[in-house]
Coordinates of C-alpha atoms in Angstrom, one line a residue:
M162 CA 0.0 0.0 0.0
K163 CA 1.3 3.4 -0.8
N164 CA 2.3 5.6 2.1
L165 CA 0.1 8.5 3.2
K166 CA 2.2 11.2 1.5
A167 CA 2.2 9.4 -1.9
R168 CA -1.6 8.8 -1.7
A169 CA -2.3 12.4 -0.7
K170 CA -0.2 13.7 -3.6
E171 CA -2.0 11.4 -6.0
F172 CA -5.5 12.6 -4.8
Q173 CA -4.3 16.2 -4.9
E174 CA -2.9 15.9 -8.5
N175 CA -6.4 14.7 -9.5
A176 CA -8.0 17.6 -7.7
D177 CA -9.8 15.2 -5.2
W178 CA -9.5 17.8 -2.5
P179 CA -11.5 16.2 0.3
R180 CA -9.6 12.9 0.1
A181 CA -6.2 14.6 -0.2
R182 CA -7.0 16.9 2.7
K183 CA -8.0 13.9 4.9
L184 CA -4.7 12.1 4.1
W185 CA -2.5 15.2 4.8
E186 CA -4.3 15.7 8.1
E187 CA -3.9 12.0 8.9
L188 CA -0.2 12.2 8.2
H189 CA 0.2 15.2 10.5
E190 CA -1.7 13.4 13.3
T191 CA -0.2 9.9 13.0
A192 CA 3.3 10.8 11.8
P193 CA 4.1 14.3 12.9
G194 CA 7.8 13.7 12.3
K195 CA 7.1 13.3 8.6
A196 CA 5.2 16.6 8.3
D197 CA 7.3 18.8 6.1
L198 CA 7.1 21.8 3.7
Q199 CA 5.4 19.7 1.0
S200 CA 2.7 18.3 3.4
W201 CA 1.8 21.6 4.9
T202 CA 1.7 23.3 1.6
G203 CA -0.4 20.5 0.2
L204 CA -2.8 20.7 3.0
A205 CA -3.0 24.5 2.6
R206 CA -3.8 24.1 -1.1
C207 CA -6.6 21.5 -0.4
C208 CA -8.2 23.7 2.3
F209 CA -8.1 26.7 0.1
S210 CA -9.7 24.8 -2.8
L211 CA -12.4 23.6 -0.3
K212 CA -13.0 27.2 0.7
D213 CA -11.8 26.6 4.3
L214 CA -9.8 29.8 4.4
A215 CA -8.9 29.7 8.1
A216 CA -7.5 26.2 7.8
A217 CA -5.7 27.1 4.6
D218 CA -4.0 30.0 6.2
R219 CA -2.9 28.0 9.3
A220 CA -1.4 25.3 7.1
A221 CA 0.4 27.9 5.0
Q222 CA 1.8 29.5 8.1
Q223 CA 3.2 26.1 9.2
A224 CA 4.9 25.8 5.9
L225 CA 6.4 29.3 6.3
E226 CA 7.8 28.4 9.7
I227 CA 9.8 25.7 8.0
K228 CA 10.9 27.9 5.1
P229 CA 10.2 31.6 5.4
G230 CA 9.7 33.2 2.0
H231 CA 8.3 29.9 0.4
V232 CA 6.4 31.4 -2.5
P233 CA 3.6 28.7 -2.8
A234 CA 2.8 29.1 0.9
L235 CA 3.0 32.9 0.7
T236 CA 0.7 32.8 -2.3
I237 CA -2.0 30.7 -0.5
S238 CA -1.9 33.0 2.5
A239 CA -2.1 36.0 0.2
R240 CA -5.0 34.6 -1.8
T241 CA -6.8 33.8 1.5
A242 CA -6.4 37.5 2.6
T243 CA -7.6 38.7 -0.8
T244 CA -10.7 36.5 -0.7
Q245 CA -11.4 37.8 2.8
E246 CA -10.8 41.3 1.5
N247 CA -8.3 41.9 4.2
W248 CA -6.5 44.4 2.0
P249 CA -3.7 45.5 4.3
R250 CA -2.6 41.9 5.0
A251 CA -3.1 41.0 1.3
A252 CA -0.8 43.8 0.2
Q253 CA 1.8 42.8 2.7
L254 CA 1.8 39.2 1.7
W255 CA 1.7 39.8 -2.0
R256 CA 4.6 42.3 -1.7
T257 CA 6.6 39.6 0.1
A258 CA 5.6 36.9 -2.5
A259 CA 6.6 39.2 -5.3
G260 CA 10.0 39.9 -3.7
A261 CA 10.6 36.2 -3.0
A262 CA 10.0 35.1 -6.6
P263 CA 13.2 33.8 -8.1
K264 CA 12.8 36.0 -11.2
P265 CA 10.7 39.0 -12.0
A266 CA 8.7 37.0 -14.6
A267 CA 7.8 34.5 -11.9
G268 CA 6.4 37.3 -9.7
V269 CA 4.0 38.8 -12.3
N270 CA 0.9 37.3 -10.7
A271 CA 2.0 38.5 -7.3
R272 CA 2.8 42.0 -8.5
T273 CA -0.6 42.2 -10.3
A274 CA -2.4 41.0 -7.1
L275 CA -0.4 43.5 -5.1
A276 CA -1.6 46.3 -7.4
R277 CA -5.2 45.3 -6.9
A278 CA -4.7 45.4 -3.1
L279 CA -3.1 48.8 -3.3
I280 CA -6.0 50.1 -5.4
E281 CA -8.4 48.9 -2.7
L282 CA -6.3 50.7 -0.1
G283 CA -6.4 53.9 -2.1
E284 CA -2.6 53.8 -2.7
F285 CA -3.1 54.9 -6.3
E286 CA 0.3 56.3 -7.2
E287 CA 2.2 53.2 -6.2
A288 CA -0.5 51.0 -7.9
E289 CA -0.2 53.0 -11.1
A290 CA 3.6 52.8 -11.1
L291 CA 3.4 49.0 -10.5
L292 CA 0.9 48.5 -13.3
Q293 CA 2.8 50.6 -15.8
A294 CA 5.9 48.5 -15.0
L295 CA 3.9 45.3 -15.5
I296 CA 2.6 46.5 -18.9
A297 CA 6.2 47.3 -19.9
D298 CA 7.4 43.9 -18.8
T299 CA 4.5 41.8 -20.0
P300 CA 2.5 43.7 -22.6
G301 CA 0.5 40.6 -23.5
K302 CA -1.1 40.2 -20.1
P303 CA -4.6 41.8 -19.9
A304 CA -4.9 42.1 -16.1
P305 CA -2.7 45.2 -15.7
W306 CA -4.6 47.0 -18.5
E307 CA -8.0 46.2 -16.8
L308 CA -6.8 47.2 -13.4
L309 CA -5.7 50.6 -14.7
A310 CA -9.2 51.2 -16.0
K311 CA -10.8 50.0 -12.8
M312 CA -8.5 52.3 -10.8
A313 CA -9.5 55.3 -12.9
E314 CA -13.1 54.5 -12.3
K315 CA -12.5 54.2 -8.6
R316 CA -10.9 57.6 -8.7
K317 CA -14.0 58.9 -10.6
N318 CA -11.9 60.0 -13.5
T319 CA -14.3 59.1 -16.3
A320 CA -12.1 60.4 -19.2
V321 CA -9.1 58.4 -18.1
A322 CA -11.2 55.4 -17.4
R323 CA -12.6 55.6 -21.0
E324 CA -9.1 55.8 -22.4
H325 CA -7.9 52.8 -20.4
W326 CA -11.0 50.7 -21.1
S327 CA -10.7 51.5 -24.8
A328 CA -7.1 50.3 -24.8
F329 CA -8.1 47.2 -22.9
R330 CA -10.9 46.4 -25.3
D331 CA -8.8 47.0 -28.4
R332 CA -5.9 44.8 -27.3
F333 CA -8.0 42.1 -25.6
P334 CA -11.5 41.9 -27.1
A335 CA -12.2 38.4 -25.8
Q336 CA -11.2 39.3 -22.3
A337 CA -13.2 42.5 -22.5
A338 CA -16.3 40.4 -23.4
A339 CA -15.7 38.4 -20.2
S340 CA -15.1 41.3 -17.9
P341 CA -18.2 42.4 -15.9
A342 CA -16.5 45.7 -15.1
Y343 CA -15.9 46.5 -18.7
L344 CA -19.4 45.4 -19.8
K345 CA -20.9 47.6 -17.1
F346 CA -18.8 50.6 -18.3
A347 CA -19.5 49.7 -21.9
G348 CA -23.3 49.7 -21.2
G349 CA -23.1 53.3 -20.1
E350 CA -21.0 54.3 -23.0
D351 CA -23.3 52.5 -25.4
A352 CA -26.2 54.6 -24.2
E353 CA -24.4 57.5 -25.7
G354 CA -24.2 55.8 -29.0
T355 CA -20.7 54.2 -28.9
A356 CA -20.7 50.6 -30.1
Q357 CA -18.4 48.4 -28.0
F358 CA -18.3 45.2 -30.0
S359 CA -18.6 44.2 -33.7
L360 CA -19.0 41.1 -35.7
E361 CA -15.2 41.2 -36.3
D362 CA -14.6 40.5 -32.6
L363 CA -16.4 37.2 -32.9
R364 CA -13.8 35.8 -35.2
S365 CA -11.1 35.8 -32.5
A366 CA -13.3 35.1 -29.5
D367 CA -13.4 31.8 -27.6
A368 CA -16.8 30.1 -27.0
D369 CA -17.6 31.9 -23.7
S370 CA -16.5 35.3 -24.9
A371 CA -18.4 34.8 -28.2
Q372 CA -21.6 34.2 -26.2
R373 CA -21.2 37.5 -24.4
I374 CA -20.4 39.4 -27.6
L375 CA -23.4 37.8 -29.4
S376 CA -25.7 38.8 -26.5
Y377 CA -24.4 42.4 -26.9
L378 CA -24.9 42.3 -30.6
S379 CA -28.3 40.5 -30.7
T380 CA -30.4 43.7 -30.6
R381 CA -28.1 45.5 -33.0
L382 CA -28.2 43.1 -35.9
T383 CA -30.8 42.6 -38.6
K384 CA -32.7 39.3 -38.5
G385 CA -30.6 38.1 -41.5
E386 CA -27.3 39.1 -39.9
Y387 CA -28.2 37.4 -36.7
G388 CA -29.3 34.2 -38.4
E389 CA -26.0 34.0 -40.4
T390 CA -23.9 34.9 -37.4
V391 CA -25.4 32.1 -35.2
R392 CA -25.0 29.7 -38.0
Q393 CA -21.3 30.4 -38.3
L394 CA -20.9 30.1 -34.5
A395 CA -22.7 26.8 -34.4
E396 CA -20.3 25.5 -37.0
K397 CA -17.2 27.1 -35.3
F398 CA -18.2 25.6 -31.9
P399 CA -20.0 22.4 -32.7
G400 CA -21.9 20.8 -29.9
T401 CA -22.2 24.1 -27.9
A402 CA -25.8 24.0 -26.7
A403 CA -26.1 27.8 -26.5
F404 CA -25.1 28.4 -30.1
E405 CA -27.3 25.5 -31.3
A406 CA -30.3 27.0 -29.5
N407 CA -29.6 30.4 -31.0
F408 CA -29.2 28.9 -34.4
L409 CA -32.4 26.8 -34.2
T410 CA -34.4 29.8 -32.9
A411 CA -33.2 31.9 -35.7
R412 CA -34.1 29.2 -38.3
T413 CA -37.7 29.0 -37.2
G414 CA -38.3 32.4 -38.7
N415 CA -37.2 31.2 -42.1
I416 CA -38.9 27.8 -42.4
S417 CA -41.0 27.4 -45.5
S418 CA -41.6 23.6 -45.7
Q419 CA -42.5 20.6 -43.7
R420 CA -39.0 19.1 -44.3
E421 CA -37.2 22.2 -42.9
L422 CA -39.4 22.1 -39.9
E423 CA -38.6 18.4 -39.3
E424 CA -34.9 19.2 -39.6
V425 CA -35.2 21.8 -36.9
L426 CA -37.1 19.5 -34.6
E427 CA -34.6 16.7 -35.1
R428 CA -31.6 18.9 -34.4
A429 CA -33.3 20.3 -31.3
A430 CA -34.0 16.7 -30.1
A431 CA -30.3 15.7 -30.7
F432 CA -29.2 18.5 -28.3
G433 CA -32.1 18.1 -25.9
L434 CA -33.1 21.7 -26.6
Q435 CA -36.4 23.4 -26.2
I436 CA -37.1 26.0 -28.8
P437 CA -38.5 29.2 -27.1
H438 CA -42.2 29.6 -27.6
E439 CA -41.8 33.1 -29.0
A440 CA -39.9 31.6 -31.9
W441 CA -42.8 29.3 -32.6
Y442 CA -45.2 32.2 -32.4
D443 CA -43.1 34.0 -35.1
L444 CA -43.3 30.9 -37.3
A445 CA -47.0 30.4 -36.7
G446 CA -47.9 33.8 -38.1
V447 CA -50.6 34.2 -35.4
E448 CA -52.2 37.0 -37.5
Q449 CA -52.6 34.6 -40.4
P450 CA -54.3 31.5 -38.8
G451 CA -54.9 29.9 -42.1
S452 CA -51.3 30.2 -43.4
L453 CA -49.0 27.3 -44.2
E454 CA -46.7 28.2 -41.4
H455 CA -49.6 28.2 -38.9
Q456 CA -50.8 24.8 -40.1
L457 CA -47.2 23.4 -39.7
V458 CA -46.9 24.7 -36.2
M459 CA -50.2 23.5 -35.1
A460 CA -49.4 20.0 -36.5
N461 CA -45.8 19.9 -35.2
L462 CA -45.6 22.2 -32.2
A463 CA -43.6 20.0 -29.8
W464 CA -40.6 19.8 -27.5
P465 CA -38.5 16.8 -26.6
T466 CA -39.1 14.9 -23.3
E467 CA -37.7 11.6 -22.0
D468 CA -40.7 9.8 -23.4
G469 CA -40.5 11.3 -26.8
W470 CA -42.1 14.4 -28.3
M471 CA -44.8 16.2 -26.3
F472 CA -47.5 17.9 -28.4

Protein backbone atom coordinates (compact mmCIF):
# COMPACT_ATOMS: atom_id res chain seq x y z
CA MET A 1 0.00 0.00 0.00
CA LYS A 2 1.27 3.42 -0.84
CA ASN A 3 2.31 5.58 2.09
CA LEU A 4 0.13 8.48 3.19
CA LYS A 5 2.19 11.16 1.47
CA ALA A 6 2.19 9.40 -1.90
CA ARG A 7 -1.57 8.78 -1.72
CA ALA A 8 -2.26 12.36 -0.66
CA LYS A 9 -0.19 13.69 -3.57
CA GLU A 10 -2.03 11.42 -5.99
CA PHE A 11 -5.45 12.62 -4.84
CA GLN A 12 -4.26 16.22 -4.91
CA GLU A 13 -2.93 15.90 -8.46
CA ASN A 14 -6.40 14.66 -9.47
CA ALA A 15 -8.05 17.59 -7.68
CA ASP A 16 -9.77 15.24 -5.25
CA TRP A 17 -9.46 17.83 -2.50
CA PRO A 18 -11.51 16.15 0.28
CA ARG A 19 -9.55 12.89 0.13
CA ALA A 20 -6.22 14.63 -0.23
CA ARG A 21 -6.97 16.87 2.73
CA LYS A 22 -7.99 13.90 4.89
CA LEU A 23 -4.73 12.10 4.12
CA TRP A 24 -2.55 15.17 4.75
CA GLU A 25 -4.29 15.67 8.09
CA GLU A 26 -3.89 11.98 8.91
CA LEU A 27 -0.18 12.25 8.15
CA HIS A 28 0.21 15.19 10.51
CA GLU A 29 -1.71 13.40 13.28
CA THR A 30 -0.16 9.93 13.02
CA ALA A 31 3.34 10.76 11.84
CA PRO A 32 4.12 14.35 12.88
CA GLY A 33 7.79 13.66 12.33
CA LYS A 34 7.10 13.28 8.60
CA ALA A 35 5.25 16.59 8.35
CA ASP A 36 7.33 18.78 6.09
CA LEU A 37 7.14 21.75 3.73
CA GLN A 38 5.39 19.73 1.05
CA SER A 39 2.75 18.26 3.36
CA TRP A 40 1.83 21.60 4.93
CA THR A 41 1.70 23.34 1.56
CA GLY A 42 -0.37 20.49 0.16
CA LEU A 43 -2.82 20.73 3.03
CA ALA A 44 -3.04 24.49 2.60
CA ARG A 45 -3.83 24.12 -1.08
CA CYS A 46 -6.55 21.52 -0.38
CA CYS A 47 -8.16 23.66 2.31
CA PHE A 48 -8.13 26.73 0.08
CA SER A 49 -9.73 24.77 -2.77
CA LEU A 50 -12.41 23.60 -0.34
CA LYS A 51 -12.96 27.24 0.75
CA ASP A 52 -11.83 26.56 4.32
CA LEU A 53 -9.82 29.76 4.41
CA ALA A 54 -8.87 29.71 8.07
CA ALA A 55 -7.47 26.17 7.82
CA ALA A 56 -5.66 27.07 4.58
CA ASP A 57 -3.95 30.02 6.23
CA ARG A 58 -2.95 27.98 9.30
CA ALA A 59 -1.37 25.30 7.14
CA ALA A 60 0.42 27.87 4.98
CA GLN A 61 1.85 29.52 8.09
CA GLN A 62 3.17 26.13 9.25
CA ALA A 63 4.94 25.81 5.90
CA LEU A 64 6.40 29.31 6.28
CA GLU A 65 7.78 28.40 9.69
CA ILE A 66 9.76 25.66 7.99
CA LYS A 67 10.86 27.87 5.08
CA PRO A 68 10.25 31.61 5.38
CA GLY A 69 9.70 33.17 1.96
CA HIS A 70 8.32 29.94 0.44
CA VAL A 71 6.42 31.38 -2.54
CA PRO A 72 3.65 28.71 -2.83
CA ALA A 73 2.78 29.06 0.87
CA LEU A 74 2.95 32.86 0.70
CA THR A 75 0.66 32.78 -2.31
CA ILE A 76 -1.96 30.69 -0.52
CA SER A 77 -1.94 33.03 2.49
CA ALA A 78 -2.12 36.04 0.19
CA ARG A 79 -5.01 34.57 -1.79
CA THR A 80 -6.79 33.84 1.49
CA ALA A 81 -6.40 37.46 2.61
CA THR A 82 -7.58 38.67 -0.81
CA THR A 83 -10.66 36.46 -0.72
CA GLN A 84 -11.43 37.79 2.76
CA GLU A 85 -10.84 41.34 1.45
CA ASN A 86 -8.28 41.92 4.19
CA TRP A 87 -6.47 44.38 1.96
CA PRO A 88 -3.68 45.51 4.34
CA ARG A 89 -2.63 41.91 4.98
CA ALA A 90 -3.12 40.97 1.32
CA ALA A 91 -0.84 43.82 0.22
CA GLN A 92 1.82 42.80 2.74
CA LEU A 93 1.76 39.15 1.69
CA TRP A 94 1.66 39.84 -2.05
CA ARG A 95 4.58 42.25 -1.68
CA THR A 96 6.58 39.57 0.13
CA ALA A 97 5.64 36.93 -2.46
CA ALA A 98 6.65 39.22 -5.33
CA GLY A 99 9.99 39.92 -3.68
CA ALA A 100 10.61 36.24 -2.95
CA ALA A 101 10.01 35.13 -6.56
CA PRO A 102 13.24 33.81 -8.08
CA LYS A 103 12.83 35.95 -11.21
CA PRO A 104 10.72 39.03 -12.01
CA ALA A 105 8.71 37.03 -14.55
CA ALA A 106 7.80 34.51 -11.86
CA GLY A 107 6.35 37.31 -9.74
CA VAL A 108 4.00 38.75 -12.34
CA ASN A 109 0.85 37.34 -10.73
CA ALA A 110 1.96 38.45 -7.27
CA ARG A 111 2.76 41.96 -8.52
CA THR A 112 -0.61 42.16 -10.27
CA ALA A 113 -2.44 41.02 -7.13
CA LEU A 114 -0.42 43.54 -5.09
CA ALA A 115 -1.58 46.32 -7.45
CA ARG A 116 -5.19 45.29 -6.90
CA ALA A 117 -4.74 45.39 -3.10
CA LEU A 118 -3.09 48.82 -3.34
CA ILE A 119 -6.03 50.12 -5.39
CA GLU A 120 -8.44 48.88 -2.74
CA LEU A 121 -6.34 50.67 -0.10
CA GLY A 122 -6.38 53.90 -2.11
CA GLU A 123 -2.62 53.78 -2.73
CA PHE A 124 -3.14 54.90 -6.31
CA GLU A 125 0.28 56.32 -7.17
CA GLU A 126 2.16 53.17 -6.15
CA ALA A 127 -0.46 51.00 -7.86
CA GLU A 128 -0.17 52.95 -11.13
CA ALA A 129 3.63 52.78 -11.12
CA LEU A 130 3.45 49.04 -10.52
CA LEU A 131 0.88 48.49 -13.28
CA GLN A 132 2.82 50.56 -15.81
CA ALA A 133 5.93 48.49 -15.01
CA LEU A 134 3.93 45.29 -15.49
CA ILE A 135 2.65 46.50 -18.87
CA ALA A 136 6.21 47.30 -19.93
CA ASP A 137 7.44 43.87 -18.77
CA THR A 138 4.47 41.79 -19.97
CA PRO A 139 2.47 43.74 -22.58
CA GLY A 140 0.51 40.63 -23.55
CA LYS A 141 -1.09 40.24 -20.11
CA PRO A 142 -4.60 41.75 -19.95
CA ALA A 143 -4.92 42.08 -16.15
CA PRO A 144 -2.74 45.23 -15.71
CA TRP A 145 -4.64 47.04 -18.48
CA GLU A 146 -7.96 46.15 -16.85
CA LEU A 147 -6.77 47.24 -13.40
CA LEU A 148 -5.67 50.62 -14.74
CA ALA A 149 -9.19 51.20 -16.03
CA LYS A 150 -10.77 50.03 -12.77
CA MET A 151 -8.50 52.33 -10.79
CA ALA A 152 -9.47 55.32 -12.94
CA GLU A 153 -13.14 54.51 -12.31
CA LYS A 154 -12.49 54.20 -8.58
CA ARG A 155 -10.89 57.65 -8.70
CA LYS A 156 -13.99 58.89 -10.57
CA ASN A 157 -11.89 60.02 -13.52
CA THR A 158 -14.26 59.10 -16.35
CA ALA A 159 -12.10 60.44 -19.18
CA VAL A 160 -9.06 58.44 -18.08
CA ALA A 161 -11.23 55.37 -17.44
CA ARG A 162 -12.64 55.61 -20.98
CA GLU A 163 -9.10 55.82 -22.37
CA HIS A 164 -7.91 52.78 -20.41
CA TRP A 165 -11.04 50.73 -21.13
CA SER A 166 -10.66 51.48 -24.85
CA ALA A 167 -7.05 50.31 -24.76
CA PHE A 168 -8.09 47.16 -22.89
CA ARG A 169 -10.90 46.43 -25.31
CA ASP A 170 -8.78 47.05 -28.43
CA ARG A 171 -5.94 44.81 -27.26
CA PHE A 172 -7.98 42.08 -25.59
CA PRO A 173 -11.51 41.90 -27.08
CA ALA A 174 -12.17 38.37 -25.81
CA GLN A 175 -11.18 39.30 -22.26
CA ALA A 176 -13.23 42.49 -22.48
CA ALA A 177 -16.27 40.43 -23.40
CA ALA A 178 -15.72 38.36 -20.25
CA SER A 179 -15.12 41.32 -17.93
CA PRO A 180 -18.19 42.37 -15.91
CA ALA A 181 -16.50 45.67 -15.06
CA TYR A 182 -15.87 46.47 -18.72
CA LEU A 183 -19.37 45.42 -19.77
CA LYS A 184 -20.88 47.63 -17.08
CA PHE A 185 -18.81 50.58 -18.29
CA ALA A 186 -19.54 49.75 -21.92
CA GLY A 187 -23.27 49.67 -21.21
CA GLY A 188 -23.15 53.27 -20.05
CA GLU A 189 -21.01 54.29 -23.00
CA ASP A 190 -23.30 52.50 -25.43
CA ALA A 191 -26.22 54.58 -24.19
CA GLU A 192 -24.36 57.52 -25.67
CA GLY A 193 -24.16 55.80 -29.05
CA THR A 194 -20.69 54.22 -28.89
CA ALA A 195 -20.68 50.62 -30.10
CA GLN A 196 -18.38 48.43 -28.01
CA PHE A 197 -18.28 45.18 -30.02
CA SER A 198 -18.62 44.23 -33.65
CA LEU A 199 -18.96 41.08 -35.75
CA GLU A 200 -15.20 41.23 -36.29
CA ASP A 201 -14.65 40.52 -32.59
CA LEU A 202 -16.44 37.17 -32.88
CA ARG A 203 -13.78 35.81 -35.21
CA SER A 204 -11.07 35.82 -32.53
CA ALA A 205 -13.27 35.09 -29.50
CA ASP A 206 -13.44 31.79 -27.65
CA ALA A 207 -16.82 30.15 -27.02
CA ASP A 208 -17.55 31.85 -23.69
CA SER A 209 -16.55 35.30 -24.93
CA ALA A 210 -18.43 34.79 -28.20
CA GLN A 211 -21.64 34.15 -26.23
CA ARG A 212 -21.22 37.46 -24.41
CA ILE A 213 -20.43 39.37 -27.60
CA LEU A 214 -23.40 37.76 -29.36
CA SER A 215 -25.66 38.78 -26.47
CA TYR A 216 -24.44 42.35 -26.87
CA LEU A 217 -24.94 42.32 -30.65
CA SER A 218 -28.29 40.49 -30.68
CA THR A 219 -30.38 43.67 -30.57
CA ARG A 220 -28.08 45.49 -32.97
CA LEU A 221 -28.18 43.06 -35.90
CA THR A 222 -30.81 42.60 -38.57
CA LYS A 223 -32.69 39.32 -38.54
CA GLY A 224 -30.65 38.09 -41.50
CA GLU A 225 -27.33 39.11 -39.93
CA TYR A 226 -28.23 37.42 -36.67
CA GLY A 227 -29.26 34.19 -38.39
CA GLU A 228 -26.03 34.02 -40.42
CA THR A 229 -23.93 34.87 -37.37
CA VAL A 230 -25.38 32.14 -35.16
CA ARG A 231 -25.05 29.66 -38.04
CA GLN A 232 -21.34 30.42 -38.26
CA LEU A 233 -20.94 30.14 -34.50
CA ALA A 234 -22.74 26.80 -34.41
CA GLU A 235 -20.26 25.54 -37.03
CA LYS A 236 -17.23 27.07 -35.30
CA PHE A 237 -18.18 25.64 -31.90
CA PRO A 238 -19.96 22.35 -32.74
CA GLY A 239 -21.88 20.83 -29.88
CA THR A 240 -22.16 24.08 -27.92
CA ALA A 241 -25.75 24.04 -26.74
CA ALA A 242 -26.10 27.82 -26.48
CA PHE A 243 -25.13 28.39 -30.12
CA GLU A 244 -27.28 25.49 -31.29
CA ALA A 245 -30.26 26.98 -29.47
CA ASN A 246 -29.63 30.41 -30.98
CA PHE A 247 -29.21 28.88 -34.43
CA LEU A 248 -32.41 26.83 -34.22
CA THR A 249 -34.40 29.75 -32.85
CA ALA A 250 -33.18 31.92 -35.73
CA ARG A 251 -34.06 29.23 -38.25
CA THR A 252 -37.67 29.01 -37.15
CA GLY A 253 -38.30 32.41 -38.69
CA ASN A 254 -37.24 31.16 -42.13
CA ILE A 255 -38.95 27.77 -42.40
CA SER A 256 -41.03 27.36 -45.52
CA SER A 257 -41.63 23.62 -45.72
CA GLN A 258 -42.48 20.57 -43.65
CA ARG A 259 -39.01 19.14 -44.33
CA GLU A 260 -37.22 22.18 -42.93
CA LEU A 261 -39.44 22.12 -39.86
CA GLU A 262 -38.62 18.45 -39.25
CA GLU A 263 -34.89 19.20 -39.58
CA VAL A 264 -35.17 21.85 -36.87
CA LEU A 265 -37.09 19.50 -34.58
CA GLU A 266 -34.61 16.67 -35.11
CA ARG A 267 -31.63 18.90 -34.43
CA ALA A 268 -33.29 20.25 -31.30
CA ALA A 269 -33.96 16.70 -30.11
CA ALA A 270 -30.33 15.72 -30.72
CA PHE A 271 -29.18 18.46 -28.34
CA GLY A 272 -32.08 18.10 -25.90
CA LEU A 273 -33.12 21.69 -26.59
CA GLN A 274 -36.44 23.41 -26.20
CA ILE A 275 -37.14 26.01 -28.84
CA PRO A 276 -38.49 29.16 -27.14
CA HIS A 277 -42.23 29.61 -27.56
CA GLU A 278 -41.84 33.09 -29.00
CA ALA A 279 -39.88 31.57 -31.89
CA TRP A 280 -42.79 29.26 -32.63
CA TYR A 281 -45.20 32.18 -32.45
CA ASP A 282 -43.14 33.96 -35.09
CA LEU A 283 -43.27 30.87 -37.26
CA ALA A 284 -46.98 30.36 -36.72
CA GLY A 285 -47.90 33.77 -38.06
CA VAL A 286 -50.61 34.21 -35.45
CA GLU A 287 -52.18 37.01 -37.46
CA GLN A 288 -52.62 34.57 -40.35
CA PRO A 289 -54.29 31.50 -38.77
CA GLY A 290 -54.87 29.89 -42.15
CA SER A 291 -51.28 30.20 -43.41
CA LEU A 292 -49.01 27.26 -44.25
CA GLU A 293 -46.73 28.23 -41.37
CA HIS A 294 -49.62 28.22 -38.90
CA GLN A 295 -50.76 24.79 -40.08
CA LEU A 296 -47.24 23.40 -39.75
CA VAL A 297 -46.85 24.68 -36.23
CA MET A 298 -50.25 23.47 -35.14
CA ALA A 299 -49.38 20.04 -36.52
CA ASN A 300 -45.83 19.93 -35.18
CA LEU A 301 -45.59 22.23 -32.15
CA ALA A 302 -43.58 20.00 -29.83
CA TRP A 303 -40.63 19.77 -27.54
CA PRO A 304 -38.49 16.77 -26.56
CA THR A 305 -39.09 14.85 -23.32
CA GLU A 306 -37.68 11.62 -21.95
CA ASP A 307 -40.70 9.79 -23.37
CA GLY A 308 -40.53 11.34 -26.81
CA TRP A 309 -42.14 14.41 -28.30
CA MET A 310 -44.79 16.25 -26.28
CA PHE A 311 -47.46 17.93 -28.37
